[in-house]
Amino acid sequence: MATALKVKAFDLGKQASSADVIYDAMRDAIIRGEIEEGEPLRQDTIAQMFNVSRIPVREAMQRLEAQGLVVSERYKGVVVASLSYDQITEIFQFRALVEPTVIEMAVPLMSDESLETAQQFCDAFAAETDPIRWGDLNRDFHNSLYRDSDKAFFLSMIDKTNDLVERYVRLVLYLTQGMRYAVQEHQAILDACKARKPKLAADLTRNHIDTASKTLVSYLREHHK
Amino acid sequence: MATALKVKAFDLGKQASSADVIYDAMRDAIIRGEIEEGEPLRQDTIAQMFNVSRIPVREAMQRLEAQGLVVSERYKGVVVASLSYDQITEIFQFRALVEPTVIEMAVPLMSDESLETAQQFCDAFAAETDPIRWGDLNRDFHNSLYRDSDKAFFLSMIDKTNDLVERYVRLVLYLTQGMRYAVQEHQAILDACKARKPKLAADLTRNHIDTASKTLVSYLREHHK
DNA sequence: ATATTGTAGATTGGATCCGATTATGCAAAC
DNA sequence: GTTTGCATAATCGGATCCAATCTACAATAT
């Protein structure tokens, strides 16, 4: 038997296929709201944008559809998915159930580095003036608190909910000029984590999501179309 | 405007593409455990099975991967995904969080028809002797209780968890000869629904999932490789 | 004018083909 | 006997081509 190797050959993270690149790019464009709801995504157009044939484009579309970001109809193509207020409300209801549970599990495992990282995202969110970056920083902050839970499946579910509503969150962050009061809620959650109070962090997270949900839907009803 | 047609031309529910058919068939084969964990799925082989080219096969694979049922590696192909005990435990933890919530929301909305349907699935599960059908009837029973919640997103999440662990549930249902005691738990849950006691139904569901999880992992550790 | 029909272009689904990468088998060297 | 090095086959990712379907608009009939 071969002797165990000392060197851990670095994991040259498998190069991405064209379909991977296209999926990532289109996912980004959709969740950032750079494409209108209901807008069709033409295979030819996208293929030309990436200088590839339509094959990898279609494979990326299959995945976008499985993720719920687009809906496709045979021989008609795919369009960017849109969510009703009821659907948005349901997704936030789901988040209000899952995210407090995850943070509660994460608090006892949180490293000082994670807490420091979270504090940095929290500060950066508070200081940021560019509307485009609010969405990212908000998501980064929350994810940095969840990561140490080491619950990959829960995290993937949270990611999916974020993908689905992110375009609306961004819109309302813009309309409310950054939801300044959210900063205080973020800091309160983070302080509960630092104090190693899992239940408190969970409760604050649940309230944070509930108020975000209400703010979001009410603003959408007012301003959105 | 054209006169309204009397005949309601039946909604010939958009014909499925080849990729759809292949996805459904492969998903079924995987979750039923008809294919070994880690077994490679060759594009050519599958294409020949369905008498199509490899294109729709690859599109189906993209979706199976997004669903978590297979893992793919560039230039190497896809293999049936396998879950560690930790991963299985986490998924059941997730279910123990989500499913009680859903049934609690569903109870006030449950129609008598749904309760009757659930009772039929429950009875059928109790009476069934063919191991192959236990998995289906178990899933049908639970879904029939959740459906009236009218929470499509929650339901899709539950479906995903079922897909991921179904092969293991089936295996243990077989090993335990149908988990006969599960029938009593099912009946208790159903009775709580009939009595319109949402909290009780939720608690019973949570316990049902917890015991199922423990039974499952312990049996897997004993018998499974 | 309105509704119907027909036809051409646009778009998608799928088949076939080709280059790139990986896996396999076998001979040579240690 | 084990390991190394190659040649070959198996397999995959992607490009190109063709068929099926949809869409838009003009022509026709009522």
Short mmCIF file of C-alpha atoms (C1' of nucleotides) in Angstrom, two decimals:
data_model
loop_
_atom_site.label_atom_id
_atom_site.label_comp_id
_atom_site.label_asym_id
_atom_site.label_seq_id
_atom_site.Cartn_x
_atom_site.Cartn_y
_atom_site.Cartn_z
CA MET A 1 0.00 0.00 0.00
CA ALA A 2 1.20 3.48 -0.81
CA THR A 3 2.44 5.69 1.99
CA ALA A 4 0.04 8.44 2.97
CA LEU A 5 0.96 11.68 1.28
CA LYS A 6 1.86 14.63 3.44
CA VAL A 7 1.26 17.27 0.81
CA LYS A 8 -2.37 17.98 0.29
CA ALA A 9 -2.42 18.66 -3.41
CA PHE A 10 -4.44 21.67 -3.84
CA ASP A 11 -7.88 21.25 -4.86
CA LEU A 12 -7.72 23.03 -8.17
CA GLY A 13 -11.39 23.73 -8.01
CA LYS A 14 -12.68 22.06 -11.13
CA GLN A 15 -12.91 24.51 -14.01
CA ALA A 16 -16.41 25.68 -14.79
CA SER A 17 -18.23 24.55 -17.92
CA SER A 18 -19.86 27.08 -20.22
CA ALA A 19 -23.21 26.11 -18.77
CA ASP A 20 -21.88 26.87 -15.30
CA VAL A 21 -20.67 30.31 -16.32
CA ILE A 22 -23.92 31.13 -18.06
CA TYR A 23 -25.99 29.86 -15.16
CA ASP A 24 -24.08 31.98 -12.67
CA ALA A 25 -24.23 35.08 -14.82
CA MET A 26 -27.92 34.78 -15.61
CA ARG A 27 -28.76 33.97 -12.01
CA ASP A 28 -26.95 37.07 -10.93
CA ALA A 29 -28.62 39.24 -13.51
CA ILE A 30 -32.05 37.94 -12.54
CA ILE A 31 -31.76 38.18 -8.76
CA ARG A 32 -30.25 41.65 -9.04
CA GLY A 33 -33.28 42.76 -10.96
CA GLU A 34 -31.29 43.67 -14.06
CA ILE A 35 -33.92 41.88 -16.14
CA GLU A 36 -37.61 42.68 -15.95
CA GLU A 37 -40.08 40.14 -14.66
CA GLY A 38 -41.71 38.27 -17.49
CA GLU A 39 -38.99 39.30 -19.92
CA PRO A 40 -38.15 36.47 -22.30
CA LEU A 41 -34.63 35.06 -22.40
CA ARG A 42 -33.82 34.16 -25.99
CA GLN A 43 -31.36 31.36 -26.48
CA ASP A 44 -29.70 32.98 -29.49
CA THR A 45 -29.25 36.32 -27.77
CA ILE A 46 -27.65 34.79 -24.71
CA ALA A 47 -25.54 32.43 -26.80
CA GLN A 48 -24.13 35.40 -28.70
CA MET A 49 -23.47 37.33 -25.49
CA PHE A 50 -21.24 34.50 -24.32
CA ASN A 51 -19.91 33.54 -27.74
CA VAL A 52 -21.13 29.99 -27.47
CA SER A 53 -23.76 27.84 -29.12
CA ARG A 54 -27.26 27.45 -27.73
CA ILE A 55 -26.52 24.08 -26.14
CA PRO A 56 -24.87 25.31 -22.95
CA VAL A 57 -27.45 28.10 -22.77
CA ARG A 58 -30.27 25.59 -22.70
CA GLU A 59 -28.55 23.57 -20.02
CA ALA A 60 -28.20 26.69 -17.91
CA MET A 61 -31.91 27.41 -18.46
CA GLN A 62 -32.87 23.99 -17.16
CA ARG A 63 -31.12 24.79 -13.94
CA LEU A 64 -32.56 28.28 -13.65
CA GLU A 65 -35.99 26.75 -14.01
CA ALA A 66 -35.28 24.12 -11.36
CA GLN A 67 -34.19 26.96 -9.09
CA GLY A 68 -37.47 28.75 -9.72
CA LEU A 69 -35.91 31.83 -11.26
CA VAL A 70 -37.49 31.38 -14.68
CA VAL A 71 -40.48 29.57 -16.05
CA SER A 72 -40.38 27.86 -19.41
CA GLU A 73 -43.02 26.84 -21.85
CA ARG A 74 -42.37 24.37 -24.60
CA TYR A 75 -41.58 25.96 -27.95
CA LYS A 76 -42.07 29.39 -26.42
CA GLY A 77 -38.96 29.80 -24.36
CA VAL A 78 -38.27 30.93 -20.83
CA VAL A 79 -39.22 34.15 -19.10
CA VAL A 80 -38.02 35.61 -15.83
CA ALA A 81 -40.30 34.38 -13.05
CA SER A 82 -42.38 36.80 -11.07
CA LEU A 83 -43.81 36.28 -7.62
CA SER A 84 -47.21 37.33 -6.34
CA TYR A 85 -47.47 39.09 -2.99
CA ASP A 86 -48.83 35.87 -1.54
CA GLN A 87 -45.83 33.95 -2.78
CA ILE A 88 -43.42 36.53 -1.40
CA THR A 89 -45.24 36.45 1.92
CA GLU A 90 -45.02 32.67 2.02
CA ILE A 91 -41.30 32.69 1.35
CA PHE A 92 -40.75 35.15 4.18
CA GLN A 93 -42.90 32.99 6.40
CA PHE A 94 -40.59 30.13 5.53
CA ARG A 95 -37.52 32.20 6.29
CA ALA A 96 -39.00 33.30 9.60
CA LEU A 97 -39.23 29.63 10.49
CA VAL A 98 -35.87 28.42 9.24
CA GLU A 99 -33.41 31.23 9.85
CA PRO A 100 -34.02 31.60 13.60
CA THR A 101 -33.49 27.87 13.95
CA VAL A 102 -30.22 28.05 12.07
CA ILE A 103 -28.84 30.99 13.99
CA GLU A 104 -29.80 29.29 17.23
CA MET A 105 -27.74 26.28 16.21
CA ALA A 106 -24.91 28.48 14.97
CA VAL A 107 -24.38 30.70 18.01
CA PRO A 108 -22.67 28.07 20.18
CA LEU A 109 -20.34 27.24 17.29
CA MET A 110 -19.48 30.75 16.19
CA SER A 111 -15.80 31.55 16.04
CA ASP A 112 -14.46 34.95 16.95
CA GLU A 113 -13.41 35.37 13.36
CA SER A 114 -16.99 34.85 12.19
CA LEU A 115 -18.26 37.39 14.69
CA GLU A 116 -15.63 39.84 13.51
CA THR A 117 -16.54 39.23 9.87
CA ALA A 118 -20.21 39.74 10.66
CA GLN A 119 -19.40 43.00 12.44
CA GLN A 120 -17.52 44.18 9.38
CA PHE A 121 -20.43 43.41 7.07
CA CYS A 122 -22.78 45.10 9.51
CA ASP A 123 -20.63 48.24 9.60
CA ALA A 124 -20.15 48.21 5.86
CA PHE A 125 -23.90 47.93 5.36
CA ALA A 126 -24.45 50.90 7.67
CA ALA A 127 -21.84 52.98 5.90
CA GLU A 128 -22.66 52.02 2.33
CA THR A 129 -24.20 54.70 0.14
CA ASP A 130 -24.34 52.84 -3.16
CA PRO A 131 -27.79 51.22 -3.44
CA ILE A 132 -26.40 48.43 -5.59
CA ARG A 133 -24.30 47.09 -2.73
CA TRP A 134 -26.94 47.09 0.00
CA GLY A 135 -28.39 43.83 -1.21
CA ASP A 136 -25.05 42.07 -1.19
CA LEU A 137 -24.00 43.37 2.20
CA ASN A 138 -27.32 42.50 3.78
CA ARG A 139 -27.06 38.96 2.50
CA ASP A 140 -23.39 38.68 3.42
CA PHE A 141 -24.13 39.79 6.97
CA HIS A 142 -26.81 37.20 7.55
CA ASN A 143 -24.90 34.41 5.87
CA SER A 144 -21.83 35.11 7.97
CA LEU A 145 -23.96 34.44 11.05
CA TYR A 146 -25.42 31.24 9.68
CA ARG A 147 -22.31 29.68 8.25
CA ASP A 148 -20.90 28.24 11.45
CA SER A 149 -24.06 26.22 12.02
CA ASP A 150 -22.45 23.76 9.62
CA LYS A 151 -25.87 22.74 8.36
CA ALA A 152 -25.33 22.62 4.62
CA PHE A 153 -28.88 21.64 3.77
CA PHE A 154 -30.46 24.40 5.83
CA LEU A 155 -28.05 26.88 4.31
CA SER A 156 -28.89 25.78 0.79
CA MET A 157 -32.58 26.29 1.53
CA ILE A 158 -31.89 29.76 2.87
CA ASP A 159 -29.87 30.52 -0.23
CA LYS A 160 -32.76 29.50 -2.39
CA THR A 161 -35.19 31.77 -0.58
CA ASN A 162 -32.71 34.61 -0.89
CA ASP A 163 -32.38 34.04 -4.62
CA LEU A 164 -36.13 34.10 -5.07
CA VAL A 165 -36.86 37.32 -3.21
CA GLU A 166 -33.61 39.17 -3.65
CA ARG A 167 -34.84 41.32 -6.51
CA TYR A 168 -37.69 42.58 -4.32
CA VAL A 169 -35.47 43.11 -1.30
CA ARG A 170 -33.13 45.19 -3.41
CA LEU A 171 -35.97 47.23 -4.77
CA VAL A 172 -37.27 48.07 -1.31
CA LEU A 173 -33.79 48.71 0.06
CA TYR A 174 -33.55 51.29 -2.69
CA LEU A 175 -36.98 52.76 -2.03
CA THR A 176 -36.31 53.04 1.70
CA GLN A 177 -32.80 54.36 1.19
CA GLY A 178 -31.19 51.39 2.87
CA MET A 179 -33.76 50.64 5.53
CA ARG A 180 -31.63 52.44 8.04
CA TYR A 181 -33.43 50.99 11.03
CA ALA A 182 -32.44 47.54 9.81
CA VAL A 183 -28.90 48.38 10.85
CA GLN A 184 -29.94 48.54 14.48
CA GLU A 185 -31.71 45.21 14.19
CA HIS A 186 -28.59 43.72 12.64
CA GLN A 187 -26.43 45.04 15.44
CA ALA A 188 -28.85 43.68 18.05
CA ILE A 189 -28.75 40.23 16.49
CA LEU A 190 -24.99 40.33 16.32
CA ASP A 191 -24.72 41.45 19.92
CA ALA A 192 -26.89 38.52 20.99
CA CYS A 193 -24.50 36.21 19.15
CA LYS A 194 -21.50 37.81 20.80
CA ALA A 195 -23.18 37.37 24.17
CA ARG A 196 -23.76 33.71 23.26
CA LYS A 197 -27.50 33.90 23.70
CA PRO A 198 -28.91 31.54 21.04
CA LYS A 199 -32.57 31.99 21.93
CA LEU A 200 -32.32 35.75 21.93
CA ALA A 201 -30.53 35.76 18.59
CA ALA A 202 -33.25 33.52 17.21
CA ASP A 203 -36.06 35.76 18.48
CA LEU A 204 -34.42 38.89 17.14
CA THR A 205 -33.88 37.21 13.80
CA ARG A 206 -37.51 36.16 13.62
CA ASN A 207 -38.66 39.69 14.37
CA HIS A 208 -36.21 41.10 11.87
CA ILE A 209 -37.59 38.87 9.13
CA ASP A 210 -41.19 39.58 10.07
CA THR A 211 -40.75 43.33 9.96
CA ALA A 212 -38.75 43.08 6.76
CA SER A 213 -41.55 41.04 5.25
CA LYS A 214 -44.22 43.56 6.22
CA THR A 215 -42.15 46.54 5.10
CA LEU A 216 -41.38 44.84 1.83
CA VAL A 217 -44.89 43.83 0.87
CA SER A 218 -46.35 47.17 1.90
CA TYR A 219 -43.79 49.07 -0.16
CA LEU A 220 -44.30 46.77 -3.09
CA ARG A 221 -48.06 47.31 -3.02
CA GLU A 222 -47.53 51.05 -3.00
CA HIS A 223 -44.78 51.59 -5.49
CA HIS A 224 -44.46 48.51 -7.61
CA LYS A 225 -46.47 48.86 -10.78
CA MET B 1 -65.76 37.90 -29.44
CA ALA B 2 -66.15 34.24 -30.11
CA THR B 3 -68.99 32.45 -28.39
CA ALA B 4 -67.86 30.63 -25.30
CA LEU B 5 -67.35 26.99 -26.06
CA LYS B 6 -69.34 24.52 -24.07
CA VAL B 7 -66.86 21.73 -24.41
CA LYS B 8 -63.99 22.45 -22.14
CA ALA B 9 -61.30 21.27 -24.44
CA PHE B 10 -59.30 19.40 -22.06
CA ASP B 11 -56.36 21.08 -20.86
CA LEU B 12 -53.98 18.85 -22.68
CA GLY B 13 -51.46 19.76 -20.06
CA LYS B 14 -48.58 20.86 -22.21
CA GLN B 15 -46.90 17.81 -23.63
CA ALA B 16 -43.70 16.87 -21.93
CA SER B 17 -40.37 17.32 -23.65
CA SER B 18 -37.93 14.43 -23.89
CA ALA B 19 -35.89 16.02 -21.15
CA ASP B 20 -39.00 16.09 -18.94
CA VAL B 21 -39.70 12.42 -19.50
CA ILE B 22 -36.12 11.44 -18.86
CA TYR B 23 -35.91 13.60 -15.76
CA ASP B 24 -39.05 12.07 -14.29
CA ALA B 25 -37.98 8.53 -15.08
CA MET B 26 -34.46 8.92 -13.74
CA ARG B 27 -35.69 10.73 -10.65
CA ASP B 28 -38.06 7.88 -9.98
CA ALA B 29 -35.41 5.25 -10.51
CA ILE B 30 -33.01 7.06 -8.19
CA ILE B 31 -35.36 7.82 -5.31
CA ARG B 32 -36.75 4.29 -5.43
CA GLY B 33 -33.28 2.95 -4.98
CA GLU B 34 -33.26 1.09 -8.28
CA ILE B 35 -29.79 2.47 -8.94
CA GLU B 36 -26.92 2.07 -6.53
CA GLU B 37 -25.36 5.04 -4.83
CA GLY B 38 -22.30 6.22 -6.68
CA GLU B 39 -23.29 4.34 -9.80
CA PRO B 40 -22.44 6.35 -12.91
CA LEU B 41 -25.19 7.41 -15.31
CA ARG B 42 -23.77 7.24 -18.82
CA GLN B 43 -25.32 9.62 -21.32
CA ASP B 44 -25.13 7.13 -24.18
CA THR B 45 -26.73 4.35 -22.19
CA ILE B 46 -29.64 6.48 -21.07
CA ALA B 47 -30.05 8.02 -24.51
CA GLN B 48 -30.39 4.55 -26.00
CA MET B 49 -32.86 3.49 -23.32
CA PHE B 50 -35.16 6.32 -24.38
CA ASN B 51 -34.28 6.23 -28.08
CA VAL B 52 -33.13 9.82 -28.13
CA SER B 53 -29.86 11.67 -28.54
CA ARG B 54 -27.70 12.71 -25.62
CA ILE B 55 -28.91 16.31 -25.67
CA PRO B 56 -32.15 15.84 -23.73
CA VAL B 57 -30.34 13.42 -21.44
CA ARG B 58 -27.84 16.08 -20.50
CA GLU B 59 -30.58 18.60 -19.87
CA ALA B 60 -32.29 16.12 -17.56
CA MET B 61 -28.98 15.58 -15.75
CA GLN B 62 -28.64 19.30 -15.11
CA ARG B 63 -31.95 19.23 -13.32
CA LEU B 64 -31.17 16.08 -11.37
CA GLU B 65 -28.00 17.74 -10.16
CA ALA B 66 -29.85 20.91 -9.17
CA GLN B 67 -32.24 18.69 -7.23
CA GLY B 68 -29.32 17.07 -5.43
CA LEU B 69 -30.02 13.58 -6.68
CA VAL B 70 -26.78 13.22 -8.63
CA VAL B 71 -23.38 14.85 -8.54
CA SER B 72 -21.48 15.59 -11.71
CA GLU B 73 -17.85 16.12 -12.43
CA ARG B 74 -16.67 17.71 -15.62
CA TYR B 75 -15.59 15.20 -18.27
CA LYS B 76 -16.32 12.36 -15.86
CA GLY B 77 -20.06 12.27 -15.85
CA VAL B 78 -22.69 12.09 -13.16
CA VAL B 79 -23.12 9.53 -10.41
CA VAL B 80 -26.05 8.91 -8.11
CA ALA B 81 -25.59 11.02 -4.99
CA SER B 82 -25.16 9.40 -1.63
CA LEU B 83 -25.85 10.94 1.75
CA SER B 84 -23.84 10.55 4.92
CA TYR B 85 -25.61 9.79 8.18
CA ASP B 86 -25.03 13.37 9.21
CA GLN B 87 -26.67 14.64 6.05
CA ILE B 88 -29.65 12.34 6.51
CA THR B 89 -29.97 13.47 10.11
CA GLU B 90 -29.88 17.10 9.05
CA ILE B 91 -32.60 16.58 6.46
CA PHE B 92 -34.83 14.94 9.05
CA GLN B 93 -34.11 17.79 11.41
CA PHE B 94 -35.30 20.11 8.67
CA ARG B 95 -38.43 18.07 8.14
CA ALA B 96 -39.13 18.02 11.87
CA LEU B 97 -39.12 21.81 11.71
CA VAL B 98 -41.13 22.35 8.54
CA GLU B 99 -43.73 19.62 8.41
CA PRO B 100 -45.33 20.31 11.80
CA THR B 101 -45.66 23.95 10.79
CA VAL B 102 -47.34 23.00 7.54
CA ILE B 103 -49.80 20.57 9.08
CA GLU B 104 -50.66 23.15 11.71
CA MET B 105 -51.54 25.60 8.95
CA ALA B 106 -53.38 22.93 7.01
CA VAL B 107 -55.68 21.57 9.71
CA PRO B 108 -58.09 24.53 9.76
CA LEU B 109 -58.36 24.35 5.99
CA MET B 110 -58.75 20.61 5.57
CA SER B 111 -61.78 19.49 3.62
CA ASP B 112 -63.67 16.36 4.52
CA GLU B 113 -62.57 14.91 1.22
CA SER B 114 -58.92 15.39 2.13
CA LEU B 115 -59.47 13.73 5.49
CA GLU B 116 -61.19 10.85 3.77
CA THR B 117 -58.38 10.54 1.24
CA ALA B 118 -55.82 10.56 4.02
CA GLN B 119 -57.74 7.86 5.86
CA GLN B 120 -57.70 5.74 2.72
CA PHE B 121 -53.95 6.11 2.31
CA CYS B 122 -53.50 5.32 5.99
CA ASP B 123 -55.58 2.17 5.72
CA ALA B 124 -53.91 1.16 2.49
CA PHE B 125 -50.51 1.60 4.10
CA ALA B 126 -51.58 -0.59 7.02
CA ALA B 127 -52.93 -3.28 4.73
CA GLU B 128 -50.20 -3.25 2.12
CA THR B 129 -47.94 -6.28 1.97
CA ASP B 130 -45.84 -5.37 -1.05
CA PRO B 131 -42.68 -3.61 0.20
CA ILE B 132 -42.43 -1.64 -3.01
CA ARG B 133 -45.63 0.25 -2.28
CA TRP B 134 -44.94 1.20 1.34
CA GLY B 135 -42.81 4.14 0.31
CA ASP B 136 -45.45 5.55 -2.00
CA LEU B 137 -48.31 5.13 0.45
CA ASN B 138 -46.34 6.66 3.30
CA ARG B 139 -45.55 9.69 1.19
CA ASP B 140 -49.09 9.90 -0.19
CA PHE B 141 -50.53 9.85 3.32
CA HIS B 142 -48.42 12.71 4.57
CA ASN B 143 -48.84 14.78 1.43
CA SER B 144 -52.60 14.42 1.57
CA LEU B 145 -52.48 16.06 5.00
CA TYR B 146 -50.25 18.89 3.87
CA ARG B 147 -51.89 19.74 0.60
CA ASP B 148 -54.73 21.86 1.95
CA SER B 149 -52.26 24.23 3.59
CA ASP B 150 -52.06 25.78 0.14
CA LYS B 151 -48.45 26.71 0.76
CA ALA B 152 -46.82 25.78 -2.50
CA PHE B 153 -43.32 26.80 -1.47
CA PHE B 154 -43.39 24.84 1.77
CA LEU B 155 -44.75 21.85 -0.10
CA SER B 156 -42.00 22.02 -2.70
CA MET B 157 -39.40 22.04 0.06
CA ILE B 158 -41.00 19.02 1.67
CA ASP B 159 -41.02 17.28 -1.69
CA LYS B 160 -37.34 17.92 -2.07
CA THR B 161 -36.52 16.44 1.32
CA ASN B 162 -38.63 13.42 0.46
CA ASP B 163 -36.81 12.94 -2.81
CA LEU B 164 -33.45 13.08 -1.08
CA VAL B 165 -34.13 10.55 1.65
CA GLU B 166 -36.75 8.39 0.00
CA ARG B 167 -34.32 5.65 -0.99
CA TYR B 168 -33.27 5.28 2.63
CA VAL B 169 -36.83 5.40 3.96
CA ARG B 170 -37.77 2.63 1.56
CA LEU B 171 -34.83 0.55 2.60
CA VAL B 172 -35.74 0.79 6.27
CA LEU B 173 -39.43 0.25 5.60
CA TYR B 174 -38.32 -2.98 4.00
CA LEU B 175 -35.97 -3.93 6.81
CA THR B 176 -38.60 -3.24 9.45
CA GLN B 177 -41.33 -4.92 7.45
CA GLY B 178 -43.32 -1.75 7.09
CA MET B 179 -42.62 -0.12 10.42
CA ARG B 180 -45.94 -1.35 11.68
CA TYR B 181 -45.99 0.98 14.66
CA ALA B 182 -45.86 3.89 12.21
CA VAL B 183 -49.44 3.05 11.30
CA GLN B 184 -50.61 3.95 14.79
CA GLU B 185 -48.71 7.23 14.65
CA HIS B 186 -50.30 7.98 11.30
CA GLN B 187 -53.75 7.28 12.67
CA ALA B 188 -53.08 9.49 15.69
CA ILE B 189 -52.00 12.38 13.47
CA LEU B 190 -55.04 11.91 11.29
CA ASP B 191 -57.35 11.79 14.29
CA ALA B 192 -55.90 15.06 15.54
CA CYS B 193 -56.66 16.58 12.16
CA LYS B 194 -60.21 15.25 12.21
CA ALA B 195 -60.65 16.72 15.70
CA ARG B 196 -59.36 20.02 14.31
CA LYS B 197 -56.52 20.28 16.76
CA PRO B 198 -53.67 21.95 14.82
CA LYS B 199 -51.16 22.06 17.66
CA LEU B 200 -51.70 18.43 18.53
CA ALA B 201 -51.33 17.39 14.92
CA ALA B 202 -48.12 19.37 14.74
CA ASP B 203 -46.68 17.81 17.88
CA LEU B 204 -47.56 14.31 16.77
CA THR B 205 -46.02 14.98 13.37
CA ARG B 206 -42.83 16.24 14.97
CA ASN B 207 -42.57 13.15 17.15
CA HIS B 208 -43.34 10.93 14.19
CA ILE B 209 -40.50 12.44 12.21
CA ASP B 210 -38.09 12.31 15.13
CA THR B 211 -38.71 8.65 15.81
CA ALA B 212 -38.57 7.87 12.11
CA SER B 213 -35.23 9.65 11.92
CA LYS B 214 -33.78 7.71 14.84
CA THR B 215 -35.12 4.40 13.61
CA LEU B 216 -33.80 5.08 10.15
CA VAL B 217 -30.27 6.06 11.06
CA SER B 218 -29.91 3.27 13.58
CA TYR B 219 -31.05 0.67 11.05
CA LEU B 220 -28.81 2.15 8.39
CA ARG B 221 -25.78 1.97 10.67
CA GLU B 222 -26.54 -1.68 11.41
CA HIS B 223 -27.45 -3.07 8.05
CA HIS B 224 -26.31 -0.69 5.38
CA LYS B 225 -22.82 -1.60 4.23
"C1'" DA C 1 -64.75 47.15 -40.16
"C1'" DT C 2 -64.11 42.60 -38.18
"C1'" DA C 3 -63.01 37.96 -38.24
"C1'" DT C 4 -60.64 34.20 -40.54
"C1'" DT C 5 -56.99 32.17 -43.16
"C1'" DG C 6 -52.48 31.67 -44.98
"C1'" DT C 7 -47.81 32.27 -45.28
"C1'" DA C 8 -42.95 33.71 -43.98
"C1'" DG C 9 -39.84 34.48 -40.32
"C1'" DA C 10 -38.45 33.64 -35.67
"C1'" DT C 11 -37.65 30.45 -32.06
"C1'" DT C 12 -37.26 26.23 -29.81
"C1'" DG C 13 -36.34 20.91 -29.40
"C1'" DG C 14 -33.59 17.43 -30.91
"C1'" DA C 15 -30.03 14.73 -33.94
"C1'" DT C 16 -25.59 14.33 -35.62
"C1'" DC C 17 -20.89 15.45 -35.71
"C1'" DC C 18 -16.27 16.95 -33.85
"C1'" DG C 19 -12.58 18.20 -30.59
"C1'" DA C 20 -11.12 17.74 -25.65
"C1'" DT C 21 -10.52 15.05 -21.58
"C1'" DT C 22 -10.50 10.94 -19.06
"C1'" DA C 23 -10.24 5.96 -18.46
"C1'" DT C 24 -8.24 1.50 -19.83
"C1'" DG C 25 -5.08 -1.99 -21.40
"C1'" DC C 26 -0.66 -3.56 -22.34
"C1'" DA C 27 4.20 -3.51 -22.89
"C1'" DA C 28 8.67 -1.98 -21.08
"C1'" DA C 29 11.63 -0.76 -17.27
"C1'" DC C 30 12.89 -1.02 -12.55
"C1'" DG D 1 6.03 -8.27 -8.94
"C1'" DT D 2 5.30 -3.48 -9.19
"C1'" DT D 3 5.50 0.73 -11.46
"C1'" DT D 4 5.84 3.76 -15.54
"C1'" DG D 5 4.71 5.19 -20.18
"C1'" DC D 6 2.20 5.26 -23.91
"C1'" DA D 7 -1.58 4.02 -27.44
"C1'" DT D 8 -6.26 3.23 -27.79
"C1'" DA D 9 -11.00 3.34 -26.52
"C1'" DA D 10 -14.76 5.39 -23.94
"C1'" DT D 11 -16.94 9.46 -22.59
"C1'" DC D 12 -18.05 14.18 -22.27
"C1'" DG D 13 -18.76 19.32 -23.67
"C1'" DG D 14 -19.95 21.96 -27.33
"C1'" DA D 15 -20.94 23.37 -32.48
"C1'" DT D 16 -23.67 22.91 -36.33
"C1'" DC D 17 -27.61 21.41 -38.71
"C1'" DC D 18 -32.58 20.09 -39.34
"C1'" DA D 19 -37.44 19.51 -37.97
"C1'" DA D 20 -41.42 21.07 -35.18
"C1'" DT D 21 -43.86 24.82 -33.39
"C1'" DC D 22 -45.07 29.39 -32.52
"C1'" DT D 23 -45.75 34.44 -33.89
"C1'" DA D 24 -46.75 38.33 -36.72
"C1'" DC D 25 -48.72 40.25 -40.36
"C1'" DA D 26 -50.88 40.47 -44.79
"C1'" DA D 27 -54.65 38.84 -47.68
"C1'" DT D 28 -59.26 37.38 -48.01
"C1'" DA D 29 -64.00 36.67 -46.90
"C1'" DT D 30 -68.11 37.91 -44.30
#
